Each structure stands twice: as structure tokens, then as C-alpha cells.
Short mmCIF file of N, CA and C in Angstrom, two decimals:
data_model
loop_
_atom_site.label_atom_id
_atom_site.label_comp_id
_atom_site.label_asym_id
_atom_site.label_seq_id
_atom_site.Cartn_x
_atom_site.Cartn_y
_atom_site.Cartn_z
N MET A 4 -42.56 28.62 14.99
CA MET A 4 -43.16 28.84 16.31
C MET A 4 -42.50 30.06 16.97
N ILE A 5 -43.29 30.95 17.46
CA ILE A 5 -42.80 32.19 18.05
C ILE A 5 -42.35 31.93 19.48
N GLU A 6 -41.14 32.39 19.79
CA GLU A 6 -40.54 32.14 21.10
C GLU A 6 -41.22 32.98 22.18
N SER A 7 -41.46 32.34 23.33
CA SER A 7 -41.95 33.06 24.51
C SER A 7 -40.76 33.52 25.33
N ILE A 8 -40.83 34.77 25.80
CA ILE A 8 -39.71 35.35 26.53
C ILE A 8 -40.18 35.92 27.86
N ASP A 9 -39.21 36.09 28.78
CA ASP A 9 -39.52 36.72 30.06
C ASP A 9 -39.00 38.17 30.04
N THR A 10 -39.11 38.84 31.17
CA THR A 10 -38.76 40.25 31.24
C THR A 10 -37.29 40.50 30.90
N ALA A 11 -36.39 39.68 31.43
CA ALA A 11 -34.96 39.86 31.17
C ALA A 11 -34.66 39.68 29.69
N GLN A 12 -35.24 38.65 29.07
CA GLN A 12 -35.04 38.43 27.64
C GLN A 12 -35.63 39.57 26.83
N PHE A 13 -36.78 40.06 27.25
CA PHE A 13 -37.44 41.18 26.56
C PHE A 13 -36.49 42.36 26.44
N ASN A 14 -35.86 42.71 27.55
CA ASN A 14 -34.97 43.88 27.56
C ASN A 14 -33.79 43.69 26.61
N GLU A 15 -33.39 42.46 26.35
CA GLU A 15 -32.30 42.19 25.42
C GLU A 15 -32.78 42.18 23.96
N VAL A 16 -33.89 41.46 23.69
CA VAL A 16 -34.30 41.26 22.29
C VAL A 16 -34.77 42.53 21.60
N ILE A 17 -35.31 43.48 22.37
CA ILE A 17 -35.81 44.70 21.70
C ILE A 17 -34.69 45.64 21.29
N LYS A 18 -33.46 45.39 21.74
CA LYS A 18 -32.35 46.31 21.48
C LYS A 18 -31.92 46.34 20.01
N GLN A 19 -32.04 45.22 19.31
CA GLN A 19 -31.48 45.10 17.97
C GLN A 19 -32.55 44.90 16.91
N GLY A 20 -32.57 45.76 15.91
CA GLY A 20 -33.43 45.56 14.76
C GLY A 20 -34.91 45.81 15.03
N CYS A 21 -35.74 45.22 14.18
CA CYS A 21 -37.19 45.39 14.25
C CYS A 21 -37.80 44.19 14.96
N VAL A 22 -38.62 44.48 15.98
CA VAL A 22 -39.16 43.44 16.84
C VAL A 22 -40.65 43.68 17.06
N VAL A 23 -41.43 42.59 16.99
CA VAL A 23 -42.85 42.62 17.36
C VAL A 23 -43.00 41.79 18.63
N VAL A 24 -43.57 42.40 19.68
CA VAL A 24 -43.82 41.70 20.93
C VAL A 24 -45.32 41.57 21.12
N ASP A 25 -45.76 40.32 21.32
CA ASP A 25 -47.17 39.99 21.48
C ASP A 25 -47.42 39.65 22.95
N PHE A 26 -48.19 40.49 23.64
CA PHE A 26 -48.62 40.17 25.01
C PHE A 26 -49.86 39.31 24.89
N THR A 27 -49.82 38.11 25.48
CA THR A 27 -50.82 37.09 25.20
C THR A 27 -51.05 36.20 26.41
N ALA A 28 -52.09 35.39 26.33
CA ALA A 28 -52.38 34.38 27.37
C ALA A 28 -53.11 33.21 26.72
N PRO A 29 -52.86 31.98 27.20
CA PRO A 29 -53.49 30.81 26.58
C PRO A 29 -55.01 30.77 26.73
N TRP A 30 -55.55 31.45 27.74
CA TRP A 30 -56.99 31.43 27.97
C TRP A 30 -57.75 32.49 27.15
N CYS A 31 -57.01 33.31 26.41
CA CYS A 31 -57.60 34.45 25.70
C CYS A 31 -58.02 34.05 24.28
N PRO A 32 -59.34 34.07 23.97
CA PRO A 32 -59.80 33.68 22.63
C PRO A 32 -59.24 34.57 21.52
N ASP A 33 -59.16 35.88 21.74
CA ASP A 33 -58.63 36.78 20.71
C ASP A 33 -57.15 36.51 20.45
N CYS A 34 -56.42 36.12 21.51
CA CYS A 34 -55.00 35.77 21.33
C CYS A 34 -54.87 34.54 20.45
N ARG A 35 -55.68 33.53 20.73
CA ARG A 35 -55.64 32.32 19.91
C ARG A 35 -56.05 32.62 18.47
N HIS A 36 -56.92 33.60 18.29
CA HIS A 36 -57.36 34.00 16.95
C HIS A 36 -56.20 34.57 16.11
N ILE A 37 -55.34 35.37 16.74
CA ILE A 37 -54.25 35.99 15.96
C ILE A 37 -52.99 35.13 15.90
N ASP A 38 -52.88 34.09 16.72
CA ASP A 38 -51.67 33.26 16.71
C ASP A 38 -51.31 32.75 15.31
N PRO A 39 -52.27 32.16 14.56
CA PRO A 39 -51.90 31.70 13.20
C PRO A 39 -51.47 32.84 12.28
N MET A 40 -52.06 34.02 12.46
CA MET A 40 -51.68 35.18 11.65
C MET A 40 -50.23 35.57 11.93
N LEU A 41 -49.85 35.57 13.20
CA LEU A 41 -48.48 35.93 13.57
C LEU A 41 -47.50 34.90 13.05
N ASP A 42 -47.89 33.62 13.06
CA ASP A 42 -47.01 32.58 12.51
C ASP A 42 -46.76 32.82 11.02
N ILE A 43 -47.80 33.19 10.28
CA ILE A 43 -47.67 33.49 8.85
C ILE A 43 -46.75 34.70 8.65
N LEU A 44 -46.97 35.75 9.44
CA LEU A 44 -46.18 36.97 9.29
C LEU A 44 -44.72 36.75 9.71
N GLU A 45 -44.51 35.89 10.69
CA GLU A 45 -43.13 35.59 11.10
C GLU A 45 -42.36 34.99 9.93
N LYS A 46 -43.00 34.11 9.18
CA LYS A 46 -42.35 33.52 8.01
C LYS A 46 -42.17 34.56 6.91
N GLU A 47 -43.20 35.37 6.69
CA GLU A 47 -43.16 36.37 5.63
C GLU A 47 -42.07 37.42 5.86
N PHE A 48 -41.88 37.81 7.11
CA PHE A 48 -40.91 38.86 7.43
C PHE A 48 -39.60 38.30 7.99
N ALA A 49 -39.37 37.00 7.78
CA ALA A 49 -38.14 36.36 8.28
C ALA A 49 -36.91 37.11 7.80
N GLY A 50 -36.00 37.35 8.73
CA GLY A 50 -34.79 38.09 8.39
C GLY A 50 -34.93 39.60 8.50
N LYS A 51 -36.16 40.09 8.56
CA LYS A 51 -36.41 41.53 8.67
C LYS A 51 -36.96 41.92 10.04
N VAL A 52 -37.83 41.04 10.59
CA VAL A 52 -38.53 41.32 11.84
C VAL A 52 -38.47 40.08 12.73
N SER A 53 -38.21 40.29 14.02
CA SER A 53 -38.25 39.20 14.99
C SER A 53 -39.56 39.29 15.76
N PHE A 54 -40.15 38.13 16.04
CA PHE A 54 -41.42 38.05 16.77
C PHE A 54 -41.22 37.32 18.09
N TYR A 55 -41.84 37.85 19.15
CA TYR A 55 -41.77 37.22 20.47
C TYR A 55 -43.12 37.33 21.17
N LYS A 56 -43.37 36.38 22.07
CA LYS A 56 -44.56 36.40 22.90
C LYS A 56 -44.15 36.64 24.36
N VAL A 57 -44.98 37.41 25.07
CA VAL A 57 -44.78 37.63 26.49
C VAL A 57 -46.09 37.26 27.19
N SER A 58 -45.97 36.47 28.25
CA SER A 58 -47.15 36.02 28.99
C SER A 58 -47.76 37.14 29.81
N PHE A 59 -49.02 37.41 29.57
CA PHE A 59 -49.78 38.41 30.33
C PHE A 59 -49.90 37.97 31.79
N ASP A 60 -49.95 36.65 32.01
CA ASP A 60 -50.17 36.11 33.35
C ASP A 60 -48.92 36.05 34.21
N THR A 61 -47.77 35.71 33.61
CA THR A 61 -46.58 35.49 34.43
C THR A 61 -45.62 36.68 34.45
N GLN A 62 -45.63 37.52 33.45
CA GLN A 62 -44.69 38.66 33.38
C GLN A 62 -45.40 39.94 33.84
N THR A 63 -45.91 39.91 35.07
CA THR A 63 -46.77 41.00 35.55
C THR A 63 -46.02 42.32 35.72
N ASP A 64 -44.74 42.27 36.12
CA ASP A 64 -44.00 43.52 36.27
C ASP A 64 -43.86 44.23 34.93
N LEU A 65 -43.51 43.46 33.89
CA LEU A 65 -43.36 44.04 32.55
C LEU A 65 -44.70 44.55 32.03
N LYS A 66 -45.74 43.75 32.23
CA LYS A 66 -47.09 44.14 31.82
C LYS A 66 -47.47 45.47 32.47
N ASN A 67 -47.20 45.61 33.75
CA ASN A 67 -47.55 46.84 34.46
C ASN A 67 -46.67 48.01 34.03
N THR A 68 -45.38 47.77 33.84
CA THR A 68 -44.46 48.82 33.40
C THR A 68 -44.91 49.39 32.06
N LEU A 69 -45.34 48.51 31.14
CA LEU A 69 -45.75 48.93 29.80
C LEU A 69 -47.23 49.29 29.72
N ASN A 70 -47.92 49.21 30.85
CA ASN A 70 -49.33 49.58 30.92
C ASN A 70 -50.21 48.76 29.98
N ILE A 71 -50.00 47.45 29.97
CA ILE A 71 -50.80 46.54 29.15
C ILE A 71 -52.07 46.21 29.91
N ARG A 72 -53.22 46.56 29.36
CA ARG A 72 -54.50 46.33 30.02
C ARG A 72 -55.38 45.31 29.30
N LYS A 73 -55.22 45.23 27.98
CA LYS A 73 -56.02 44.30 27.18
C LYS A 73 -55.08 43.43 26.35
N ILE A 74 -55.53 42.22 26.08
CA ILE A 74 -54.74 41.34 25.22
C ILE A 74 -55.62 40.79 24.13
N PRO A 75 -55.03 40.44 22.99
CA PRO A 75 -53.62 40.63 22.69
C PRO A 75 -53.27 42.09 22.43
N THR A 76 -52.06 42.44 22.85
CA THR A 76 -51.48 43.74 22.53
C THR A 76 -50.16 43.50 21.82
N LEU A 77 -50.01 44.10 20.65
CA LEU A 77 -48.76 44.02 19.89
C LEU A 77 -48.03 45.35 20.01
N ILE A 78 -46.74 45.26 20.39
CA ILE A 78 -45.91 46.46 20.49
C ILE A 78 -44.75 46.29 19.52
N PHE A 79 -44.40 47.36 18.83
CA PHE A 79 -43.37 47.34 17.80
C PHE A 79 -42.15 48.13 18.27
N TYR A 80 -40.97 47.53 18.09
CA TYR A 80 -39.72 48.17 18.51
C TYR A 80 -38.74 48.20 17.35
N ARG A 81 -37.97 49.28 17.29
CA ARG A 81 -36.84 49.38 16.37
C ARG A 81 -35.64 49.85 17.19
N ASN A 82 -34.63 48.98 17.27
CA ASN A 82 -33.40 49.29 18.01
C ASN A 82 -33.67 49.82 19.41
N GLY A 83 -34.57 49.15 20.12
CA GLY A 83 -34.84 49.47 21.52
C GLY A 83 -35.90 50.52 21.77
N GLU A 84 -36.36 51.19 20.72
CA GLU A 84 -37.36 52.24 20.88
C GLU A 84 -38.72 51.76 20.39
N GLU A 85 -39.76 52.02 21.18
CA GLU A 85 -41.10 51.69 20.73
C GLU A 85 -41.47 52.62 19.57
N VAL A 86 -41.98 52.04 18.48
CA VAL A 86 -42.34 52.83 17.30
C VAL A 86 -43.78 52.53 16.90
N GLY A 87 -44.38 53.49 16.23
CA GLY A 87 -45.74 53.30 15.74
C GLY A 87 -46.74 53.21 16.88
N GLU A 88 -47.93 52.82 16.52
CA GLU A 88 -48.99 52.68 17.51
C GLU A 88 -49.14 51.22 17.89
N ARG A 89 -49.44 50.98 19.14
CA ARG A 89 -49.70 49.62 19.60
C ARG A 89 -50.99 49.12 18.96
N LEU A 90 -51.00 47.84 18.64
CA LEU A 90 -52.23 47.21 18.15
C LEU A 90 -52.86 46.46 19.32
N ILE A 91 -54.02 46.90 19.72
CA ILE A 91 -54.73 46.27 20.83
C ILE A 91 -55.92 45.51 20.24
N GLU A 92 -55.92 44.20 20.50
CA GLU A 92 -56.96 43.31 19.98
C GLU A 92 -57.12 43.44 18.47
N PRO A 93 -56.01 43.28 17.71
CA PRO A 93 -56.14 43.37 16.25
C PRO A 93 -57.06 42.28 15.71
N ARG A 94 -57.78 42.61 14.66
CA ARG A 94 -58.78 41.69 14.12
C ARG A 94 -58.32 40.96 12.86
N SER A 95 -57.43 41.58 12.09
CA SER A 95 -57.09 40.97 10.81
C SER A 95 -55.59 40.95 10.57
N ILE A 96 -55.17 40.03 9.74
CA ILE A 96 -53.76 39.93 9.38
C ILE A 96 -53.32 41.19 8.65
N ASP A 97 -54.22 41.81 7.89
CA ASP A 97 -53.87 43.04 7.17
C ASP A 97 -53.54 44.18 8.13
N ASP A 98 -54.29 44.28 9.24
CA ASP A 98 -53.99 45.31 10.24
C ASP A 98 -52.58 45.15 10.79
N ILE A 99 -52.22 43.90 11.09
CA ILE A 99 -50.91 43.63 11.66
C ILE A 99 -49.81 43.87 10.62
N LYS A 100 -50.06 43.38 9.40
CA LYS A 100 -49.08 43.53 8.32
C LYS A 100 -48.83 45.01 8.01
N ASN A 101 -49.89 45.81 7.96
CA ASN A 101 -49.74 47.24 7.70
C ASN A 101 -48.92 47.93 8.79
N ALA A 102 -49.16 47.54 10.03
CA ALA A 102 -48.41 48.12 11.15
C ALA A 102 -46.93 47.75 11.05
N ILE A 103 -46.64 46.51 10.68
CA ILE A 103 -45.25 46.08 10.52
C ILE A 103 -44.59 46.84 9.38
N ASN A 104 -45.26 46.91 8.25
CA ASN A 104 -44.69 47.61 7.09
C ASN A 104 -44.42 49.08 7.40
N ALA A 105 -45.20 49.66 8.29
CA ALA A 105 -45.03 51.07 8.62
C ALA A 105 -43.76 51.33 9.42
N PHE A 106 -43.24 50.33 10.12
CA PHE A 106 -42.08 50.60 10.96
C PHE A 106 -40.78 49.94 10.49
N ILE A 107 -40.83 49.09 9.47
CA ILE A 107 -39.56 48.47 9.03
C ILE A 107 -38.90 49.31 7.94
#
């Protein structure tokens, strides 16, 4: 199960290693669509990549700071720096997996 984090935790977890942050909401059908894919990828990349969820509804300052307009949005970090392109409303597990492989 992927841990949900708040803004303070976000600023800490992105500092070390490779991290995928999923901006999501429980009412979002596309978010629910990719949740099982992220669970599979979290297991597949265990030890290499950390996965976290951030609430689109409650973490509004972070959402606005990062200019998140659509969900789900996946952002990739390596040692505190955003890397690669953001995935906005990804459709397939292959899209997500390719993006992860590109930055680890």
C-alpha cells in the first residue's frame, strides 16, 4: 500500500534516492484506474524507487506550488530534483514503467 504524505513529509521524502509522487483524489476515476498499476510497480521497483501519494484536495499549497492542474499527475524525483517529464493522466502501466526506467 502506497503511503499518503502531506507537504512537510513531501519535502523530506524527495531528498533521498528515486521517488514517484502521485497527486490523486478518491473521487477521481482516472486515479482509481492507475492505483493498481502503481501498487504493482511499487513491488517491482522495491528497493530502487519509493512511491508516495499526495491528496489533491487537502494539500492545496503544494498542489499550487507545483502547478498541478489535472489528476492523476505523477512527478519523478532523484535526490530532491524533479527529473524527466511529468505524467499527466497516464493510461497504461507501460507508460509509467517507461518513465520510471528513464530516471533510475
